[in-house]
Short mmCIF file of N, CA and C in Angstrom, two decimals:
data_model
loop_
_atom_site.label_atom_id
_atom_site.label_comp_id
_atom_site.label_asym_id
_atom_site.label_seq_id
_atom_site.Cartn_x
_atom_site.Cartn_y
_atom_site.Cartn_z
N ALA I 242 -31.55 -29.58 -20.19
CA ALA I 242 -32.58 -28.58 -19.97
C ALA I 242 -33.37 -28.93 -18.73
N GLN I 243 -33.78 -27.90 -18.01
CA GLN I 243 -34.61 -28.12 -16.82
C GLN I 243 -35.90 -28.83 -17.22
N VAL I 244 -36.59 -28.26 -18.21
CA VAL I 244 -37.82 -28.85 -18.73
C VAL I 244 -37.60 -29.12 -20.21
N THR I 245 -37.69 -30.35 -20.60
CA THR I 245 -37.42 -30.71 -21.99
C THR I 245 -38.61 -30.36 -22.89
N VAL I 246 -38.36 -30.36 -24.19
CA VAL I 246 -39.41 -30.12 -25.16
C VAL I 246 -40.54 -31.14 -24.97
N GLN I 247 -40.17 -32.39 -24.79
CA GLN I 247 -41.17 -33.45 -24.58
C GLN I 247 -42.06 -33.15 -23.38
N SER I 248 -41.45 -32.82 -22.24
CA SER I 248 -42.26 -32.56 -21.04
C SER I 248 -43.05 -31.26 -21.17
N CYS I 249 -42.52 -30.28 -21.86
CA CYS I 249 -43.26 -29.04 -22.13
C CYS I 249 -44.54 -29.36 -22.90
N ILE I 250 -44.41 -30.15 -23.93
CA ILE I 250 -45.57 -30.48 -24.76
C ILE I 250 -46.55 -31.36 -23.98
N GLU I 251 -46.05 -32.25 -23.15
CA GLU I 251 -46.95 -33.05 -22.31
C GLU I 251 -47.74 -32.15 -21.35
N ASN I 252 -47.05 -31.17 -20.74
CA ASN I 252 -47.73 -30.21 -19.86
C ASN I 252 -48.80 -29.44 -20.63
N PHE I 253 -48.46 -29.04 -21.84
CA PHE I 253 -49.40 -28.31 -22.69
C PHE I 253 -50.65 -29.15 -22.97
N ILE I 254 -50.45 -30.39 -23.36
CA ILE I 254 -51.59 -31.27 -23.67
C ILE I 254 -52.45 -31.48 -22.42
N GLU I 255 -51.82 -31.73 -21.28
CA GLU I 255 -52.57 -31.92 -20.04
C GLU I 255 -53.41 -30.68 -19.72
N GLU I 256 -52.82 -29.51 -19.86
CA GLU I 256 -53.55 -28.28 -19.59
C GLU I 256 -54.67 -28.06 -20.60
N LYS I 257 -54.40 -28.36 -21.84
CA LYS I 257 -55.40 -28.21 -22.90
C LYS I 257 -56.60 -29.12 -22.63
N VAL I 258 -56.34 -30.35 -22.31
CA VAL I 258 -57.41 -31.32 -22.05
C VAL I 258 -58.22 -30.88 -20.83
N ALA I 259 -57.53 -30.44 -19.77
CA ALA I 259 -58.22 -30.05 -18.54
C ALA I 259 -59.04 -28.78 -18.72
N SER I 260 -58.54 -27.83 -19.48
CA SER I 260 -59.22 -26.54 -19.57
C SER I 260 -60.29 -26.48 -20.65
N CYS I 261 -60.21 -27.33 -21.66
CA CYS I 261 -61.14 -27.22 -22.80
C CYS I 261 -62.20 -28.31 -22.86
N ARG I 262 -62.13 -29.29 -22.01
CA ARG I 262 -63.10 -30.39 -22.03
C ARG I 262 -63.26 -30.95 -23.45
N LEU I 263 -62.15 -31.40 -23.98
CA LEU I 263 -62.14 -31.92 -25.34
C LEU I 263 -62.68 -33.34 -25.38
N ASP I 264 -63.36 -33.67 -26.48
CA ASP I 264 -63.77 -35.06 -26.66
C ASP I 264 -62.56 -35.86 -27.14
N GLN I 265 -62.68 -37.17 -27.14
CA GLN I 265 -61.54 -38.03 -27.44
C GLN I 265 -60.97 -37.80 -28.84
N SER I 266 -61.80 -37.52 -29.82
CA SER I 266 -61.29 -37.30 -31.18
C SER I 266 -60.44 -36.03 -31.25
N LYS I 267 -60.83 -34.99 -30.51
CA LYS I 267 -60.02 -33.76 -30.50
C LYS I 267 -58.72 -33.97 -29.72
N ILE I 268 -58.79 -34.73 -28.65
CA ILE I 268 -57.57 -35.05 -27.90
C ILE I 268 -56.61 -35.82 -28.80
N ASP I 269 -57.14 -36.81 -29.53
CA ASP I 269 -56.31 -37.58 -30.46
C ASP I 269 -55.72 -36.68 -31.54
N SER I 270 -56.50 -35.72 -32.02
CA SER I 270 -56.02 -34.79 -33.04
C SER I 270 -54.86 -33.95 -32.49
N TRP I 271 -54.99 -33.46 -31.26
CA TRP I 271 -53.91 -32.70 -30.64
C TRP I 271 -52.67 -33.58 -30.45
N ARG I 272 -52.86 -34.77 -29.95
CA ARG I 272 -51.72 -35.67 -29.73
C ARG I 272 -51.00 -36.00 -31.05
N PHE I 273 -51.76 -36.22 -32.10
CA PHE I 273 -51.17 -36.48 -33.41
C PHE I 273 -50.35 -35.28 -33.88
N ALA I 274 -50.90 -34.08 -33.74
CA ALA I 274 -50.20 -32.87 -34.18
C ALA I 274 -48.91 -32.65 -33.39
N VAL I 275 -48.97 -32.80 -32.08
CA VAL I 275 -47.76 -32.56 -31.30
C VAL I 275 -46.71 -33.65 -31.52
N GLU I 276 -47.14 -34.86 -31.81
CA GLU I 276 -46.15 -35.89 -32.13
C GLU I 276 -45.42 -35.56 -33.43
N LYS I 277 -46.15 -35.02 -34.40
CA LYS I 277 -45.51 -34.59 -35.66
C LYS I 277 -44.55 -33.43 -35.40
N ILE I 278 -44.92 -32.53 -34.51
CA ILE I 278 -44.02 -31.42 -34.15
C ILE I 278 -42.77 -31.96 -33.47
N LEU I 279 -42.93 -32.94 -32.59
CA LEU I 279 -41.78 -33.55 -31.92
C LEU I 279 -40.87 -34.26 -32.93
N LEU I 280 -41.46 -34.95 -33.88
CA LEU I 280 -40.65 -35.61 -34.92
C LEU I 280 -39.88 -34.59 -35.74
N LEU I 281 -40.55 -33.52 -36.11
CA LEU I 281 -39.88 -32.45 -36.86
C LEU I 281 -38.75 -31.84 -36.03
N PHE I 282 -39.00 -31.64 -34.75
CA PHE I 282 -37.98 -31.11 -33.85
C PHE I 282 -36.76 -32.04 -33.82
N ASP I 283 -37.01 -33.34 -33.62
CA ASP I 283 -35.91 -34.31 -33.55
C ASP I 283 -35.08 -34.31 -34.84
N GLU I 284 -35.76 -34.18 -35.97
CA GLU I 284 -35.07 -34.22 -37.27
C GLU I 284 -34.28 -32.94 -37.55
N THR I 285 -34.83 -31.79 -37.18
CA THR I 285 -34.21 -30.53 -37.58
C THR I 285 -33.23 -29.97 -36.56
N LEU I 286 -33.27 -30.44 -35.34
CA LEU I 286 -32.39 -29.87 -34.30
C LEU I 286 -30.92 -29.84 -34.72
N PRO I 287 -30.33 -30.94 -35.14
CA PRO I 287 -28.89 -30.90 -35.40
C PRO I 287 -28.48 -29.99 -36.57
N THR I 288 -29.35 -29.82 -37.53
CA THR I 288 -28.95 -29.07 -38.73
C THR I 288 -29.47 -27.64 -38.77
N LEU I 289 -30.61 -27.37 -38.16
CA LEU I 289 -31.19 -26.03 -38.30
C LEU I 289 -31.43 -25.28 -37.00
N LEU I 290 -31.50 -25.95 -35.88
CA LEU I 290 -31.91 -25.28 -34.65
C LEU I 290 -30.79 -24.97 -33.68
N LEU I 291 -29.61 -25.51 -33.92
CA LEU I 291 -28.50 -25.26 -33.01
C LEU I 291 -27.62 -24.14 -33.54
N TYR I 292 -27.19 -23.27 -32.64
CA TYR I 292 -26.22 -22.25 -33.00
C TYR I 292 -24.85 -22.91 -33.07
N LYS I 293 -23.94 -22.24 -33.70
CA LYS I 293 -22.61 -22.79 -33.97
C LYS I 293 -21.95 -23.36 -32.70
N GLU I 294 -21.97 -22.59 -31.62
CA GLU I 294 -21.29 -23.05 -30.40
C GLU I 294 -22.02 -24.19 -29.71
N GLU I 295 -23.26 -24.46 -30.11
CA GLU I 295 -24.03 -25.55 -29.51
C GLU I 295 -23.81 -26.88 -30.22
N ARG I 296 -23.27 -26.84 -31.41
CA ARG I 296 -23.12 -28.08 -32.19
C ARG I 296 -22.14 -29.05 -31.57
N SER I 297 -21.02 -28.55 -31.03
CA SER I 297 -20.05 -29.45 -30.40
C SER I 297 -20.66 -30.09 -29.15
N GLN I 298 -21.46 -29.32 -28.42
CA GLN I 298 -22.15 -29.87 -27.25
C GLN I 298 -23.11 -30.98 -27.68
N PHE I 299 -23.80 -30.77 -28.78
CA PHE I 299 -24.73 -31.77 -29.30
C PHE I 299 -23.99 -33.07 -29.62
N LEU I 300 -22.87 -32.96 -30.32
CA LEU I 300 -22.10 -34.16 -30.68
C LEU I 300 -21.59 -34.88 -29.44
N GLU I 301 -21.18 -34.12 -28.45
CA GLU I 301 -20.71 -34.71 -27.20
C GLU I 301 -21.86 -35.43 -26.48
N LEU I 302 -23.02 -34.79 -26.43
CA LEU I 302 -24.18 -35.41 -25.80
C LEU I 302 -24.58 -36.70 -26.51
N ARG I 303 -24.58 -36.68 -27.83
CA ARG I 303 -25.01 -37.85 -28.60
C ARG I 303 -24.02 -39.00 -28.49
N SER I 304 -22.76 -38.71 -28.18
CA SER I 304 -21.78 -39.78 -28.02
C SER I 304 -21.78 -40.33 -26.59
N ASN I 305 -22.39 -39.61 -25.66
CA ASN I 305 -22.49 -40.04 -24.27
C ASN I 305 -23.45 -41.22 -24.18
N SER I 306 -23.03 -42.29 -23.53
CA SER I 306 -23.85 -43.50 -23.46
C SER I 306 -25.19 -43.27 -22.75
N ASP I 307 -25.25 -42.31 -21.81
CA ASP I 307 -26.50 -42.04 -21.09
C ASP I 307 -27.56 -41.40 -21.98
N SER I 308 -27.14 -40.59 -22.93
CA SER I 308 -28.12 -39.87 -23.75
C SER I 308 -28.16 -40.34 -25.21
N LYS I 309 -27.36 -41.33 -25.51
CA LYS I 309 -27.26 -41.81 -26.90
C LYS I 309 -28.59 -42.27 -27.48
N ASN I 310 -29.41 -42.91 -26.67
CA ASN I 310 -30.67 -43.47 -27.15
C ASN I 310 -31.88 -42.57 -26.90
N LEU I 311 -31.64 -41.39 -26.35
CA LEU I 311 -32.74 -40.46 -26.11
C LEU I 311 -33.07 -39.67 -27.37
N ARG I 312 -34.32 -39.28 -27.49
CA ARG I 312 -34.72 -38.39 -28.57
C ARG I 312 -34.21 -36.99 -28.25
N ASN I 313 -34.00 -36.18 -29.27
CA ASN I 313 -33.57 -34.79 -29.05
C ASN I 313 -34.57 -34.03 -28.20
N CYS I 314 -35.85 -34.32 -28.37
CA CYS I 314 -36.89 -33.63 -27.60
C CYS I 314 -36.86 -34.02 -26.12
N ASP I 315 -36.15 -35.10 -25.79
CA ASP I 315 -36.00 -35.51 -24.40
C ASP I 315 -34.74 -34.93 -23.76
N ILE I 316 -33.97 -34.17 -24.53
CA ILE I 316 -32.73 -33.58 -24.04
C ILE I 316 -32.81 -32.06 -24.01
N TYR I 317 -33.31 -31.48 -25.09
CA TYR I 317 -33.30 -30.02 -25.25
C TYR I 317 -34.57 -29.38 -24.74
N GLY I 318 -34.47 -28.07 -24.45
CA GLY I 318 -35.57 -27.34 -23.83
C GLY I 318 -36.33 -26.43 -24.77
N CYS I 319 -37.17 -25.61 -24.16
CA CYS I 319 -38.14 -24.79 -24.89
C CYS I 319 -37.52 -23.73 -25.80
N VAL I 320 -36.35 -23.24 -25.48
CA VAL I 320 -35.70 -22.26 -26.36
C VAL I 320 -35.54 -22.86 -27.75
N HIS I 321 -35.16 -24.10 -27.80
CA HIS I 321 -34.96 -24.77 -29.09
C HIS I 321 -36.29 -25.04 -29.79
N LEU I 322 -37.34 -25.31 -29.03
CA LEU I 322 -38.66 -25.47 -29.62
C LEU I 322 -39.13 -24.17 -30.25
N LEU I 323 -38.88 -23.06 -29.57
CA LEU I 323 -39.25 -21.75 -30.13
C LEU I 323 -38.46 -21.46 -31.40
N ARG I 324 -37.21 -21.89 -31.45
CA ARG I 324 -36.43 -21.71 -32.68
C ARG I 324 -37.08 -22.48 -33.84
N LEU I 325 -37.63 -23.66 -33.55
CA LEU I 325 -38.33 -24.41 -34.58
C LEU I 325 -39.52 -23.62 -35.11
N PHE I 326 -40.29 -23.03 -34.22
CA PHE I 326 -41.47 -22.30 -34.65
C PHE I 326 -41.10 -21.03 -35.43
N VAL I 327 -40.00 -20.40 -35.07
CA VAL I 327 -39.54 -19.23 -35.81
C VAL I 327 -39.19 -19.62 -37.24
N ARG I 328 -38.63 -20.79 -37.42
CA ARG I 328 -38.19 -21.24 -38.75
C ARG I 328 -39.21 -22.15 -39.44
N PHE I 329 -40.35 -22.33 -38.83
CA PHE I 329 -41.34 -23.27 -39.35
C PHE I 329 -41.77 -22.93 -40.77
N HIS I 330 -41.87 -21.65 -41.07
CA HIS I 330 -42.28 -21.24 -42.42
C HIS I 330 -41.34 -21.77 -43.49
N LEU I 331 -40.07 -21.97 -43.14
CA LEU I 331 -39.10 -22.50 -44.11
C LEU I 331 -39.46 -23.91 -44.54
N PHE I 332 -39.94 -24.70 -43.59
CA PHE I 332 -40.28 -26.09 -43.90
C PHE I 332 -41.51 -26.15 -44.79
N ILE I 333 -42.42 -25.24 -44.56
CA ILE I 333 -43.66 -25.22 -45.34
C ILE I 333 -43.40 -24.64 -46.73
N SER I 334 -42.66 -23.53 -46.80
CA SER I 334 -42.49 -22.84 -48.09
C SER I 334 -41.52 -23.55 -49.03
N HIS I 335 -40.61 -24.36 -48.53
CA HIS I 335 -39.61 -24.99 -49.38
C HIS I 335 -39.88 -26.46 -49.64
N SER I 336 -41.09 -26.88 -49.42
CA SER I 336 -41.42 -28.28 -49.70
C SER I 336 -42.71 -28.32 -50.49
N LYS I 337 -42.96 -29.46 -51.05
CA LYS I 337 -44.23 -29.64 -51.75
C LYS I 337 -45.35 -29.51 -50.73
N PRO I 338 -46.47 -28.99 -51.15
CA PRO I 338 -47.58 -28.87 -50.18
C PRO I 338 -47.97 -30.25 -49.64
N LEU I 339 -47.71 -30.43 -48.38
CA LEU I 339 -48.03 -31.70 -47.72
C LEU I 339 -49.38 -31.64 -47.04
N LEU I 340 -49.88 -30.43 -46.86
CA LEU I 340 -51.14 -30.25 -46.15
C LEU I 340 -52.13 -29.51 -47.03
N SER I 341 -53.37 -29.87 -46.88
CA SER I 341 -54.42 -29.10 -47.55
C SER I 341 -54.54 -27.76 -46.83
N PRO I 342 -55.17 -26.77 -47.44
CA PRO I 342 -55.36 -25.49 -46.74
C PRO I 342 -56.08 -25.65 -45.40
N LYS I 343 -57.04 -26.57 -45.35
CA LYS I 343 -57.77 -26.81 -44.10
C LYS I 343 -56.85 -27.41 -43.03
N GLU I 344 -56.00 -28.37 -43.43
CA GLU I 344 -55.05 -28.98 -42.50
C GLU I 344 -54.01 -27.97 -42.03
N ALA I 345 -53.54 -27.14 -42.96
CA ALA I 345 -52.55 -26.13 -42.62
C ALA I 345 -53.12 -25.13 -41.61
N LEU I 346 -54.36 -24.72 -41.81
CA LEU I 346 -55.01 -23.80 -40.88
C LEU I 346 -55.16 -24.43 -39.49
N ALA I 347 -55.55 -25.70 -39.46
CA ALA I 347 -55.69 -26.40 -38.17
C ALA I 347 -54.33 -26.53 -37.47
N LEU I 348 -53.30 -26.84 -38.23
CA LEU I 348 -51.96 -26.95 -37.65
C LEU I 348 -51.48 -25.59 -37.15
N ASN I 349 -51.75 -24.54 -37.91
CA ASN I 349 -51.36 -23.20 -37.51
C ASN I 349 -52.03 -22.83 -36.18
N TYR I 350 -53.29 -23.18 -36.04
CA TYR I 350 -54.01 -22.93 -34.79
C TYR I 350 -53.34 -23.66 -33.62
N LYS I 351 -52.99 -24.90 -33.82
CA LYS I 351 -52.37 -25.68 -32.76
C LYS I 351 -50.99 -25.12 -32.39
N ILE I 352 -50.22 -24.74 -33.40
CA ILE I 352 -48.89 -24.18 -33.13
C ILE I 352 -49.03 -22.84 -32.39
N SER I 353 -49.98 -22.02 -32.81
CA SER I 353 -50.21 -20.74 -32.13
C SER I 353 -50.56 -20.96 -30.66
N ASP I 354 -51.41 -21.93 -30.41
CA ASP I 354 -51.79 -22.26 -29.04
C ASP I 354 -50.57 -22.72 -28.23
N LEU I 355 -49.75 -23.55 -28.82
CA LEU I 355 -48.56 -24.06 -28.15
C LEU I 355 -47.56 -22.93 -27.88
N VAL I 356 -47.38 -22.04 -28.84
CA VAL I 356 -46.46 -20.90 -28.65
C VAL I 356 -46.96 -20.02 -27.51
N ARG I 357 -48.26 -19.75 -27.46
CA ARG I 357 -48.82 -18.96 -26.35
C ARG I 357 -48.56 -19.64 -25.01
N PHE I 358 -48.74 -20.95 -24.97
CA PHE I 358 -48.49 -21.69 -23.74
C PHE I 358 -47.04 -21.54 -23.30
N VAL I 359 -46.11 -21.69 -24.22
CA VAL I 359 -44.68 -21.56 -23.90
C VAL I 359 -44.38 -20.14 -23.46
N GLN I 360 -44.96 -19.17 -24.14
CA GLN I 360 -44.71 -17.76 -23.80
C GLN I 360 -45.19 -17.46 -22.37
N VAL I 361 -46.40 -17.88 -22.04
CA VAL I 361 -46.97 -17.61 -20.72
C VAL I 361 -46.18 -18.33 -19.63
N ASN I 362 -45.71 -19.52 -19.93
CA ASN I 362 -45.02 -20.36 -18.93
C ASN I 362 -43.51 -20.41 -19.11
N TYR I 363 -42.94 -19.47 -19.84
CA TYR I 363 -41.54 -19.56 -20.25
C TYR I 363 -40.58 -19.72 -19.07
N GLN I 364 -40.70 -18.87 -18.05
CA GLN I 364 -39.75 -18.96 -16.95
C GLN I 364 -39.86 -20.30 -16.22
N LYS I 365 -41.07 -20.76 -16.03
CA LYS I 365 -41.27 -22.06 -15.37
C LYS I 365 -40.71 -23.19 -16.23
N LEU I 366 -40.95 -23.12 -17.53
CA LEU I 366 -40.49 -24.18 -18.43
C LEU I 366 -39.00 -24.13 -18.68
N ASN I 367 -38.44 -22.92 -18.73
CA ASN I 367 -37.03 -22.78 -19.02
C ASN I 367 -36.17 -22.99 -17.77
N GLY I 368 -36.73 -22.72 -16.60
CA GLY I 368 -35.99 -22.93 -15.37
C GLY I 368 -34.97 -21.87 -15.06
N LYS I 369 -34.93 -20.81 -15.85
CA LYS I 369 -33.96 -19.74 -15.64
C LYS I 369 -34.70 -18.41 -15.60
N ALA I 370 -34.68 -17.78 -14.46
CA ALA I 370 -35.42 -16.53 -14.29
C ALA I 370 -34.82 -15.39 -15.10
N ASN I 371 -33.51 -15.35 -15.25
CA ASN I 371 -32.87 -14.23 -15.92
C ASN I 371 -32.35 -14.56 -17.31
N ASP I 372 -32.83 -15.64 -17.88
CA ASP I 372 -32.38 -16.05 -19.20
C ASP I 372 -32.84 -15.03 -20.24
N ILE I 373 -31.92 -14.59 -21.06
CA ILE I 373 -32.24 -13.61 -22.09
C ILE I 373 -32.05 -14.27 -23.44
N TYR I 374 -33.03 -14.05 -24.30
CA TYR I 374 -32.94 -14.61 -25.65
C TYR I 374 -31.79 -13.94 -26.39
N ARG I 375 -30.97 -14.73 -27.05
CA ARG I 375 -29.87 -14.20 -27.85
C ARG I 375 -30.26 -14.27 -29.31
N GLU I 376 -30.19 -13.14 -29.98
CA GLU I 376 -30.45 -13.13 -31.41
C GLU I 376 -29.36 -13.95 -32.11
N PRO I 377 -29.69 -14.64 -33.18
CA PRO I 377 -28.66 -15.42 -33.89
C PRO I 377 -27.67 -14.49 -34.59
N TYR I 378 -26.45 -14.94 -34.71
CA TYR I 378 -25.46 -14.22 -35.50
C TYR I 378 -25.77 -14.45 -36.97
N TYR I 379 -25.33 -13.54 -37.79
CA TYR I 379 -25.61 -13.61 -39.22
C TYR I 379 -25.20 -14.96 -39.80
N GLU I 380 -24.04 -15.45 -39.42
CA GLU I 380 -23.55 -16.72 -39.97
C GLU I 380 -24.38 -17.92 -39.51
N GLU I 381 -25.20 -17.74 -38.49
CA GLU I 381 -26.04 -18.82 -37.99
C GLU I 381 -27.39 -18.89 -38.69
N LEU I 382 -27.68 -17.92 -39.53
CA LEU I 382 -28.93 -17.92 -40.27
C LEU I 382 -28.85 -18.91 -41.42
N THR I 383 -30.00 -19.45 -41.79
CA THR I 383 -30.05 -20.30 -42.98
C THR I 383 -29.93 -19.41 -44.22
N GLN I 384 -29.68 -20.00 -45.37
CA GLN I 384 -29.58 -19.21 -46.60
C GLN I 384 -30.87 -18.44 -46.86
N SER I 385 -32.00 -19.07 -46.65
CA SER I 385 -33.29 -18.40 -46.85
C SER I 385 -33.45 -17.22 -45.91
N GLU I 386 -33.03 -17.39 -44.66
CA GLU I 386 -33.13 -16.29 -43.71
C GLU I 386 -32.19 -15.15 -44.07
N LYS I 387 -31.02 -15.48 -44.61
CA LYS I 387 -30.11 -14.42 -45.05
C LYS I 387 -30.72 -13.62 -46.19
N LYS I 388 -31.43 -14.30 -47.10
CA LYS I 388 -32.10 -13.59 -48.19
C LYS I 388 -33.20 -12.70 -47.65
N ILE I 389 -33.97 -13.20 -46.71
CA ILE I 389 -35.03 -12.40 -46.10
C ILE I 389 -34.42 -11.21 -45.37
N CYS I 390 -33.37 -11.47 -44.64
CA CYS I 390 -32.68 -10.42 -43.89
C CYS I 390 -32.22 -9.32 -44.84
N ALA I 391 -31.61 -9.72 -45.95
CA ALA I 391 -31.09 -8.76 -46.91
C ALA I 391 -32.21 -7.90 -47.48
N SER I 392 -33.32 -8.52 -47.83
CA SER I 392 -34.41 -7.74 -48.41
C SER I 392 -35.03 -6.81 -47.39
N LYS I 393 -35.13 -7.21 -46.14
CA LYS I 393 -35.69 -6.35 -45.11
C LYS I 393 -34.81 -5.13 -44.89
N PHE I 394 -33.51 -5.37 -44.76
CA PHE I 394 -32.61 -4.26 -44.49
C PHE I 394 -32.49 -3.34 -45.70
N ASP I 395 -32.45 -3.90 -46.91
CA ASP I 395 -32.32 -3.09 -48.10
C ASP I 395 -33.52 -2.18 -48.30
N THR I 396 -34.72 -2.72 -48.12
CA THR I 396 -35.92 -1.93 -48.39
C THR I 396 -36.18 -0.90 -47.30
N ALA I 397 -35.64 -1.11 -46.13
CA ALA I 397 -35.89 -0.19 -45.04
C ALA I 397 -34.77 0.84 -44.90
N ASN I 398 -33.77 0.82 -45.82
CA ASN I 398 -32.62 1.73 -45.75
C ASN I 398 -31.92 1.67 -44.39
N ARG I 399 -31.80 0.48 -43.88
CA ARG I 399 -31.09 0.27 -42.63
C ARG I 399 -29.78 -0.44 -42.95
N VAL I 400 -29.10 -0.85 -41.92
CA VAL I 400 -27.84 -1.56 -42.12
C VAL I 400 -28.10 -2.79 -42.97
N LYS I 401 -27.31 -2.96 -44.01
CA LYS I 401 -27.47 -4.13 -44.88
C LYS I 401 -26.83 -5.33 -44.22
N CYS I 402 -27.33 -6.50 -44.58
CA CYS I 402 -26.78 -7.72 -44.00
C CYS I 402 -25.30 -7.86 -44.29
N SER I 403 -24.84 -7.35 -45.43
CA SER I 403 -23.42 -7.46 -45.76
C SER I 403 -22.58 -6.64 -44.78
N ASP I 404 -23.21 -5.65 -44.11
CA ASP I 404 -22.50 -4.86 -43.12
C ASP I 404 -22.51 -5.51 -41.75
N VAL I 405 -23.29 -6.55 -41.59
CA VAL I 405 -23.37 -7.26 -40.32
C VAL I 405 -22.20 -8.23 -40.26
N THR I 406 -21.37 -8.07 -39.26
CA THR I 406 -20.22 -8.97 -39.15
C THR I 406 -20.64 -10.24 -38.43
N SER I 407 -19.79 -11.24 -38.48
CA SER I 407 -20.12 -12.50 -37.82
C SER I 407 -20.19 -12.35 -36.31
N ALA I 408 -19.64 -11.28 -35.76
CA ALA I 408 -19.69 -11.07 -34.32
C ALA I 408 -20.91 -10.25 -33.90
N ASP I 409 -21.66 -9.74 -34.87
CA ASP I 409 -22.84 -8.93 -34.57
C ASP I 409 -24.10 -9.77 -34.67
N PRO I 410 -24.90 -9.76 -33.61
CA PRO I 410 -26.18 -10.47 -33.75
C PRO I 410 -27.09 -9.71 -34.68
N VAL I 411 -27.96 -10.43 -35.36
CA VAL I 411 -28.96 -9.81 -36.22
C VAL I 411 -30.05 -9.29 -35.31
N LYS I 412 -30.35 -8.01 -35.41
CA LYS I 412 -31.34 -7.39 -34.55
C LYS I 412 -32.68 -7.33 -35.27
N ASN I 413 -33.73 -7.44 -34.51
CA ASN I 413 -35.06 -7.21 -35.04
C ASN I 413 -35.26 -5.69 -35.02
N THR I 414 -35.29 -5.08 -36.16
CA THR I 414 -35.30 -3.61 -36.23
C THR I 414 -36.70 -3.05 -36.34
N GLU I 415 -37.69 -3.88 -36.25
CA GLU I 415 -39.07 -3.38 -36.39
C GLU I 415 -39.72 -3.21 -35.07
#
């Protein structure tokens, strides 16, 4: 990636500190939150964030001696970070509550801020002016996402997920 997830988040923190005049405890709070996001990214990338055709590339990269010891966030770019945020609700809803409501609200605020930063700076961070987001294919969705997809299409009297072939990307119909 032109700009890795790690460097994107470092740029975000630098901009946040410069623009908000944060005291040290708030800076530490932001750094703690983004480190947890990076850890989650590193853990979930191989199983939940890569599309089918990207998995062989991942295995090849991880076997390469130059990148073997790097974290996933030091290899992959912002598109993959955005995929994490799209699926973030799955981690929260399918696990025991790890955060108090107050902590969850604070984390949600930080993630929203980070997503806005990536959105505003996407072309600079992604390094590709004409890069177009590709919707995932049905087979690339998690089981939970397939259930959500089915309920959305069924209730809206639109194409049902069972009618979506593996060659058809899932479209956002709203």
